[in-house]
Each structure stands twice: as C-alpha cells, then as structure tokens.
PDB file of C-alpha atoms and ligand atoms in Angstrom:
ATOM      1  CA  MET A   1     -33.138  22.926  -8.211  1.00  0.00           C
ATOM      2  CA  ARG A   2     -31.619  19.446  -7.872  1.00  0.00           C
ATOM      3  CA  TYR A   3     -33.170  16.701  -5.755  1.00  0.00           C
ATOM      4  CA  GLU A   4     -32.536  17.165  -2.047  1.00  0.00           C
ATOM      5  CA  ALA A   5     -33.686  15.522   1.178  1.00  0.00           C
ATOM      6  CA  ILE A   6     -33.122  16.763   4.724  1.00  0.00           C
ATOM      7  CA  ARG A   7     -33.170  14.853   8.015  1.00  0.00           C
ATOM      8  CA  GLY A   8     -32.091  16.614  11.213  1.00  0.00           C
ATOM      9  CA  GLY A   9     -28.702  18.182  10.530  1.00  0.00           C
ATOM     10  CA  PHE A  10     -28.072  15.917   7.533  1.00  0.00           C
ATOM     11  CA  CYS A  11     -28.766  16.423   3.860  1.00  0.00           C
ATOM     12  CA  VAL A  12     -28.663  14.252   0.747  1.00  0.00           C
ATOM     13  CA  SER A  13     -28.269  16.282  -2.414  1.00  0.00           C
ATOM     14  CA  ALA A  14     -27.965  15.453  -6.115  1.00  0.00           C
ATOM     15  CA  ASP A  15     -26.381  18.854  -6.788  1.00  0.00           C
ATOM     16  CA  SER A  16     -22.962  17.983  -8.209  1.00  0.00           C
ATOM     17  CA  ALA A  17     -21.758  21.547  -7.528  1.00  0.00           C
ATOM     18  CA  ARG A  18     -21.816  20.740  -3.798  1.00  0.00           C
ATOM     19  CA  LEU A  19     -19.586  17.661  -4.060  1.00  0.00           C
ATOM     20  CA  ASP A  20     -16.204  17.796  -2.332  1.00  0.00           C
ATOM     21  CA  LEU A  21     -13.758  16.102  -4.696  1.00  0.00           C
ATOM     22  CA  ASP A  22     -11.089  15.933  -1.975  1.00  0.00           C
ATOM     23  CA  VAL A  23     -13.374  13.911   0.324  1.00  0.00           C
ATOM     24  CA  ILE A  24     -14.560  11.619  -2.475  1.00  0.00           C
ATOM     25  CA  HIS A  25     -11.109  10.980  -3.950  1.00  0.00           C
ATOM     26  CA  SER A  26      -9.541  10.506  -0.539  1.00  0.00           C
ATOM     27  CA  TYR A  27     -12.084   7.783   0.291  1.00  0.00           C
ATOM     28  CA  LEU A  28     -12.229   6.023  -3.075  1.00  0.00           C
ATOM     29  CA  SER A  29      -8.456   5.907  -3.537  1.00  0.00           C
ATOM     30  CA  ARG A  30      -8.202   3.761  -0.369  1.00  0.00           C
ATOM     31  CA  SER A  31     -11.392   1.740  -0.970  1.00  0.00           C
ATOM     32  CA  TYR A  32     -11.225  -1.992  -1.684  1.00  0.00           C
ATOM     33  CA  TRP A  33     -12.834  -1.541  -5.123  1.00  0.00           C
ATOM     34  CA  ALA A  34     -11.000   1.492  -6.544  1.00  0.00           C
ATOM     35  CA  GLU A  35      -7.695   1.511  -4.670  1.00  0.00           C
ATOM     36  CA  GLY A  36      -5.232   3.930  -6.216  1.00  0.00           C
ATOM     37  CA  ILE A  37      -7.778   5.711  -8.428  1.00  0.00           C
ATOM     38  CA  SER A  38      -6.577   9.130  -9.536  1.00  0.00           C
ATOM     39  CA  ARG A  39      -8.300  12.419  -8.798  1.00  0.00           C
ATOM     40  CA  GLU A  40      -8.787  13.022 -12.525  1.00  0.00           C
ATOM     41  CA  ILE A  41     -10.608   9.723 -13.079  1.00  0.00           C
ATOM     42  CA  VAL A  42     -12.836  10.355 -10.061  1.00  0.00           C
ATOM     43  CA  ALA A  43     -13.662  13.828 -11.414  1.00  0.00           C
ATOM     44  CA  ARG A  44     -14.492  12.429 -14.868  1.00  0.00           C
ATOM     45  CA  SER A  45     -16.690   9.690 -13.420  1.00  0.00           C
ATOM     46  CA  ILE A  46     -18.603  12.287 -11.417  1.00  0.00           C
ATOM     47  CA  ARG A  47     -19.112  14.508 -14.466  1.00  0.00           C
ATOM     48  CA  ASN A  48     -20.670  11.593 -16.358  1.00  0.00           C
ATOM     49  CA  SER A  49     -22.901  10.220 -13.600  1.00  0.00           C
ATOM     50  CA  LEU A  50     -25.800  11.184 -11.373  1.00  0.00           C
ATOM     51  CA  CYS A  51     -24.120  11.659  -8.005  1.00  0.00           C
ATOM     52  CA  PHE A  52     -25.464  12.046  -4.487  1.00  0.00           C
ATOM     53  CA  GLY A  53     -23.601  13.717  -1.640  1.00  0.00           C
ATOM     54  CA  LEU A  54     -24.437  13.116   2.018  1.00  0.00           C
ATOM     55  CA  TYR A  55     -23.707  16.182   4.157  1.00  0.00           C
ATOM     56  CA  GLU A  56     -23.621  17.139   7.807  1.00  0.00           C
ATOM     57  CA  GLY A  57     -24.031  20.892   7.561  1.00  0.00           C
ATOM     58  CA  VAL A  58     -21.658  21.872   4.768  1.00  0.00           C
ATOM     59  CA  GLN A  59     -19.287  18.943   5.370  1.00  0.00           C
ATOM     60  CA  GLN A  60     -19.566  15.995   2.972  1.00  0.00           C
ATOM     61  CA  ILE A  61     -19.633  12.703   4.890  1.00  0.00           C
ATOM     62  CA  GLY A  62     -20.924  10.255   2.273  1.00  0.00           C
ATOM     63  CA  PHE A  63     -21.390   9.610  -1.410  1.00  0.00           C
ATOM     64  CA  ALA A  64     -23.170   7.444  -3.964  1.00  0.00           C
ATOM     65  CA  ARG A  65     -22.767   7.421  -7.753  1.00  0.00           C
ATOM     66  CA  VAL A  66     -25.375   6.212 -10.240  1.00  0.00           C
ATOM     67  CA  ILE A  67     -24.400   5.478 -13.849  1.00  0.00           C
ATOM     68  CA  THR A  68     -27.659   5.685 -15.741  1.00  0.00           C
ATOM     69  CA  ASP A  69     -29.645   6.592 -18.841  1.00  0.00           C
ATOM     70  CA  ARG A  70     -32.324   7.923 -16.439  1.00  0.00           C
ATOM     71  CA  THR A  71     -34.852   5.838 -18.414  1.00  0.00           C
ATOM     72  CA  SER A  72     -34.363   2.079 -18.167  1.00  0.00           C
ATOM     73  CA  PHE A  73     -31.152   1.198 -16.319  1.00  0.00           C
ATOM     74  CA  ALA A  74     -28.947   2.256 -13.427  1.00  0.00           C
ATOM     75  CA  TYR A  75     -25.691   0.936 -11.976  1.00  0.00           C
ATOM     76  CA  LEU A  76     -25.084   1.942  -8.373  1.00  0.00           C
ATOM     77  CA  CYS A  77     -21.477   2.279  -7.249  1.00  0.00           C
ATOM     78  CA  ASP A  78     -18.883   4.134  -5.144  1.00  0.00           C
ATOM     79  CA  VAL A  79     -21.140   4.141  -2.077  1.00  0.00           C
ATOM     80  CA  PHE A  80     -19.546   5.170   1.204  1.00  0.00           C
ATOM     81  CA  VAL A  81     -20.192   6.840   4.518  1.00  0.00           C
ATOM     82  CA  LEU A  82     -17.086   8.160   6.280  1.00  0.00           C
ATOM     83  CA  GLU A  83     -15.942   5.936   9.163  1.00  0.00           C
ATOM     84  CA  THR A  84     -16.741   8.687  11.683  1.00  0.00           C
ATOM     85  CA  HIS A  85     -20.433   8.538  10.705  1.00  0.00           C
ATOM     86  CA  GLN A  86     -21.035   4.842  10.003  1.00  0.00           C
ATOM     87  CA  LYS A  87     -23.555   2.628  11.841  1.00  0.00           C
ATOM     88  CA  GLN A  88     -25.975   5.479  12.525  1.00  0.00           C
ATOM     89  CA  GLY A  89     -28.461   4.655   9.780  1.00  0.00           C
ATOM     90  CA  LEU A  90     -27.028   7.244   7.388  1.00  0.00           C
ATOM     91  CA  GLY A  91     -26.044   4.705   4.720  1.00  0.00           C
ATOM     92  CA  THR A  92     -29.571   3.324   4.724  1.00  0.00           C
ATOM     93  CA  TRP A  93     -31.035   6.805   4.465  1.00  0.00           C
ATOM     94  CA  LEU A  94     -28.641   7.692   1.629  1.00  0.00           C
ATOM     95  CA  MET A  95     -29.803   4.582  -0.274  1.00  0.00           C
ATOM     96  CA  GLU A  96     -33.461   5.396   0.390  1.00  0.00           C
ATOM     97  CA  CYS A  97     -32.902   8.877  -1.033  1.00  0.00           C
ATOM     98  CA  VAL A  98     -31.112   7.537  -4.119  1.00  0.00           C
ATOM     99  CA  MET A  99     -33.940   5.089  -4.833  1.00  0.00           C
ATOM    100  CA  ALA A 100     -36.549   7.832  -4.312  1.00  0.00           C
ATOM    101  CA  CYS A 101     -34.900  10.323  -6.676  1.00  0.00           C
ATOM    102  CA  PRO A 102     -37.487  11.453  -9.251  1.00  0.00           C
ATOM    103  CA  GLU A 103     -34.985  11.060 -12.104  1.00  0.00           C
ATOM    104  CA  LEU A 104     -34.592   7.351 -11.283  1.00  0.00           C
ATOM    105  CA  GLN A 105     -38.191   6.160 -11.235  1.00  0.00           C
ATOM    106  CA  GLY A 106     -39.593   3.466 -13.536  1.00  0.00           C
ATOM    107  CA  LEU A 107     -36.246   1.893 -14.464  1.00  0.00           C
ATOM    108  CA  ARG A 108     -36.368  -1.678 -15.754  1.00  0.00           C
ATOM    109  CA  ARG A 109     -33.189  -2.745 -13.934  1.00  0.00           C
ATOM    110  CA  TRP A 110     -30.787  -1.626 -11.221  1.00  0.00           C
ATOM    111  CA  LEU A 111     -27.447  -3.408 -10.696  1.00  0.00           C
ATOM    112  CA  LEU A 112     -24.634  -3.206  -8.175  1.00  0.00           C
ATOM    113  CA  ALA A 113     -21.700  -5.272  -6.954  1.00  0.00           C
ATOM    114  CA  THR A 114     -20.678  -5.489  -3.297  1.00  0.00           C
ATOM    115  CA  ARG A 115     -18.238  -7.541  -1.247  1.00  0.00           C
ATOM    116  CA  ASP A 116     -20.058  -7.451   2.080  1.00  0.00           C
ATOM    117  CA  ALA A 117     -22.766  -4.759   2.255  1.00  0.00           C
ATOM    118  CA  GLN A 118     -25.632  -6.894   0.879  1.00  0.00           C
ATOM    119  CA  LYS A 119     -27.695  -6.191   3.993  1.00  0.00           C
ATOM    120  CA  LEU A 120     -27.666  -2.480   3.291  1.00  0.00           C
ATOM    121  CA  TYR A 121     -28.926  -2.851  -0.272  1.00  0.00           C
ATOM    122  CA  GLU A 122     -31.535  -5.472   0.641  1.00  0.00           C
ATOM    123  CA  LYS A 123     -33.158  -2.780   2.774  1.00  0.00           C
ATOM    124  CA  VAL A 124     -33.959  -0.764  -0.360  1.00  0.00           C
ATOM    125  CA  GLY A 125     -35.084  -3.634  -2.577  1.00  0.00           C
ATOM    126  CA  PHE A 126     -31.987  -5.232  -4.106  1.00  0.00           C
ATOM    127  CA  THR A 127     -31.845  -9.051  -4.265  1.00  0.00           C
ATOM    128  CA  PRO A 128     -29.136 -11.486  -5.406  1.00  0.00           C
ATOM    129  CA  LEU A 129     -29.250 -12.223  -9.154  1.00  0.00           C
ATOM    130  CA  THR A 130     -31.977 -14.768  -9.841  1.00  0.00           C
ATOM    131  CA  ASP A 131     -30.247 -16.032 -12.971  1.00  0.00           C
ATOM    132  CA  PRO A 132     -26.528 -15.141 -12.884  1.00  0.00           C
ATOM    133  CA  GLY A 133     -25.897 -17.256 -15.977  1.00  0.00           C
ATOM    134  CA  ARG A 134     -27.610 -14.598 -18.073  1.00  0.00           C
ATOM    135  CA  PHE A 135     -25.082 -11.943 -17.083  1.00  0.00           C
ATOM    136  CA  MET A 136     -21.579 -11.472 -18.440  1.00  0.00           C
ATOM    137  CA  HIS A 137     -18.945  -8.906 -17.622  1.00  0.00           C
ATOM    138  CA  VAL A 138     -15.514  -7.544 -18.368  1.00  0.00           C
ATOM    139  CA  HIS A 139     -13.823  -7.034 -15.014  1.00  0.00           C
ATOM    140  CA  ARG A 140     -10.424  -5.473 -14.392  1.00  0.00           C
ATOM    141  CA  PRO A 141      -9.838  -5.461 -10.635  1.00  0.00           C
ATOM    142  CA  GLY A 142      -6.813  -3.461  -9.589  1.00  0.00           C
ATOM    143  CA  ILE A 143      -6.783  -1.416 -12.799  1.00  0.00           C
ATOM    144  CA  TYR A 144      -6.115   1.828 -10.905  1.00  0.00           C
ATOM    145  CA  LYS A 145      -3.083   0.389  -9.161  1.00  0.00           C
ATOM    146  CA  SER A 146      -1.113   0.207 -12.426  1.00  0.00           C
ATOM    147  CA  ARG A 147       1.157   3.148 -13.175  1.00  0.00           C
ATOM    148  CA  GLU A 148      -0.265   3.760 -16.668  1.00  0.00           C
ATOM    149  CA  SER A 149      -3.777   4.429 -15.380  1.00  0.00           C
ATOM    150  CA  ALA A 150      -2.678   6.412 -12.353  1.00  0.00           C
ATOM    151  CA  THR A 151      -2.785   9.766 -14.119  1.00  0.00           C
TER     152      THR A 151
HETATM  153  C1  LIG B   1     -21.657   0.287   3.667  1.00  0.00           C
HETATM  154  C2  LIG B   1     -21.835   1.661   4.300  1.00  0.00           C
HETATM  155  C3  LIG B   1     -22.076   2.708   3.218  1.00  0.00           C
HETATM  156  C4  LIG B   1     -23.048   1.623   5.230  1.00  0.00           C
HETATM  157  O1  LIG B   1     -23.179   2.890   5.822  1.00  0.00           O
HETATM  158  P1  LIG B   1     -23.712   3.028   7.313  1.00  0.00           P
HETATM  159  O2  LIG B   1     -24.092   4.455   7.525  1.00  0.00           O
HETATM  160  O3  LIG B   1     -22.731   2.444   8.242  1.00  0.00           O
HETATM  161  O4  LIG B   1     -25.019   2.107   7.233  1.00  0.00           O
HETATM  162  P2  LIG B   1     -26.227   1.965   8.244  1.00  0.00           P
HETATM  163  O5  LIG B   1     -25.828   2.485   9.604  1.00  0.00           O
HETATM  164  O6  LIG B   1     -27.428   2.565   7.624  1.00  0.00           O
HETATM  165  O7  LIG B   1     -26.375   0.387   8.306  1.00  0.00           O
HETATM  166  C5  LIG B   1     -26.940  -0.287   7.185  1.00  0.00           C
HETATM  167  C6  LIG B   1     -26.926  -1.776   7.357  1.00  0.00           C
HETATM  168  O8  LIG B   1     -25.887  -2.342   6.597  1.00  0.00           O
HETATM  169  C7  LIG B   1     -25.056  -3.137   7.409  1.00  0.00           C
HETATM  170  N1  LIG B   1     -23.690  -2.805   7.036  1.00  0.00           N
HETATM  171  C8  LIG B   1     -23.157  -1.627   6.985  1.00  0.00           C
HETATM  172  N2  LIG B   1     -21.892  -1.713   6.558  1.00  0.00           N
HETATM  173  C9  LIG B   1     -21.657  -3.012   6.342  1.00  0.00           C
HETATM  174  C10 LIG B   1     -20.531  -3.724   5.909  1.00  0.00           C
HETATM  175  N3  LIG B   1     -19.374  -3.150   5.592  1.00  0.00           N
HETATM  176  N4  LIG B   1     -20.621  -5.032   5.811  1.00  0.00           N
HETATM  177  C11 LIG B   1     -21.770  -5.650   6.137  1.00  0.00           C
HETATM  178  N5  LIG B   1     -22.861  -5.029   6.549  1.00  0.00           N
HETATM  179  C12 LIG B   1     -22.788  -3.709   6.660  1.00  0.00           C
HETATM  180  C13 LIG B   1     -25.344  -2.793   8.833  1.00  0.00           C
HETATM  181  O9  LIG B   1     -25.260  -3.968   9.616  1.00  0.00           O
HETATM  182  C14 LIG B   1     -26.742  -2.237   8.783  1.00  0.00           C
HETATM  183  O10 LIG B   1     -27.726  -3.188   8.995  1.00  0.00           O
HETATM  184  P3  LIG B   1     -28.465  -3.252  10.425  1.00  0.00           P
HETATM  185  O11 LIG B   1     -28.835  -1.868  10.798  1.00  0.00           O
HETATM  186  O12 LIG B   1     -29.654  -4.114  10.154  1.00  0.00           O
HETATM  187  O13 LIG B   1     -27.463  -3.868  11.325  1.00  0.00           O
HETATM  188  C15 LIG B   1     -20.607   2.047   5.165  1.00  0.00           C
HETATM  189  O14 LIG B   1     -20.429   1.090   6.171  1.00  0.00           O
HETATM  190  C16 LIG B   1     -19.337   2.154   4.358  1.00  0.00           C
HETATM  191  O15 LIG B   1     -19.044   3.213   3.812  1.00  0.00           O
HETATM  192  N6  LIG B   1     -18.576   1.065   4.302  1.00  0.00           N
HETATM  193  C17 LIG B   1     -17.299   1.056   3.636  1.00  0.00           C
HETATM  194  C18 LIG B   1     -17.452   1.223   2.143  1.00  0.00           C
HETATM  195  C19 LIG B   1     -18.321   0.164   1.551  1.00  0.00           C
HETATM  196  O16 LIG B   1     -18.179  -1.021   1.815  1.00  0.00           O
HETATM  197  N7  LIG B   1     -19.245   0.625   0.685  1.00  0.00           N
HETATM  198  C20 LIG B   1     -20.148  -0.237  -0.023  1.00  0.00           C
HETATM  199  C21 LIG B   1     -19.526  -0.664  -1.284  1.00  0.00           C
HETATM  200  S1  LIG B   1     -20.637  -1.686  -2.223  1.00  0.00           S
END
C-alpha cells in the first residue's frame, strides 16, 4: 500500500499506478519550465521518481515529482494544481503531504527551483539558499522546445 492522505473529497497518493499521464503531460508541456516536453520523457521521468498525484474523486487535479535516493537528498519539481482548483489551499496540502511522506523523512537536503511560488514552499519549510556560492548547476532552459528532444 503506497502512502495516501485524504481530506474531504480530495486525495494525495504516491501510487504511480493511479497517475493520469494525459493530465500530467498536458500540463507540463505548456508549463513555463518544461514547455514542449514530450509524453515519452514525462513517462520516463515518472518511472524514475517518487510521484504524488492530487485527486478529486478519481480525477487527477494536481501533481508533484520528487527525484530522490530516499535516504539523504530530494529534488522537488513539476508541481502543479490545475487552474480550475487553484487558490483553495490544495497546493499547500499537496506540499504538506509530500513532506510528510514516510519514505522522505530524515533527508539531509531538499532542493527546488521556482520562478514565483516561493510563498507556497516557505509554508512547508523551504528557505532561500543561505550560501548560493556553494552551489553549481548545468541548466538547459528550453531544451524540450528543440526538435531533436521532442520525441
Ligand atoms: C503553485 C501552485 C501549485 C499552488 O497551488 P494552489 O492550490 O493554488 O496553492 P494554495 O491555494 O495552497 O496557495 C498556496 C500559497 O502560494 C501562493 N501562490 C500560489 N501560486 C502562486 C504563484 N503562482 N505565484 C506566487 N504565489 C503563489 C498563494 O498566494 C498561497 O499563499 P496564501 O494562501 O498565503 O496567499 C499552483 O498555483 C500552480 O499550479 N501554479 C502554476 C504552476 C506552478 O507555478 N507551479 C510551481 C512550479 S515551482
């Protein structure tokens, strides 16, 4: 039995078998961070991550993906709540559920990157980097918009 939390008619579940790839790909492919991403890449990323679906009844209305070794580190990404359900506290609840997942306790570090949703993540304990100079990255924005990676 995978981790699950229920509130009213809503559910957060870490059961990847419940995920609706159409909903996830449809959202991510028009998101500001993964515009143009293909269905196949979304499916592969889900297979290799710990993913959380947010559901109203059987309908998926939100998503969060955690790339992790389940021991020391986690990178939180691809978080969304469908426009029809935003600003009702569901994004906050989804984040609370992710952070409470038994498989993700005792990690040394969590990371994420966001353009404008800092307030959401501050609610569950994230802070700006205290020493950004210690971090380095390889960043390829727009990679999914190129034809070669669109398959
Ligand atoms: C960000 C998102 C998941 C929040 O979901 P939600 O269900 O609307 O969130 P909540 O109703 O729980 O609100 C959470 C808080 O975050 C803030 N917030 C939500 N979306 C925000 C945004 N796009 N920019 C800035 N602040 C935002 C809200 O002001 C709220 O704080 P408040 O209640 O103190 O005012 C949702 O708005 C979304 O899917 N946005 C588009 C995709 C996106 O930007 N994802 C995050 C990528 S890092």
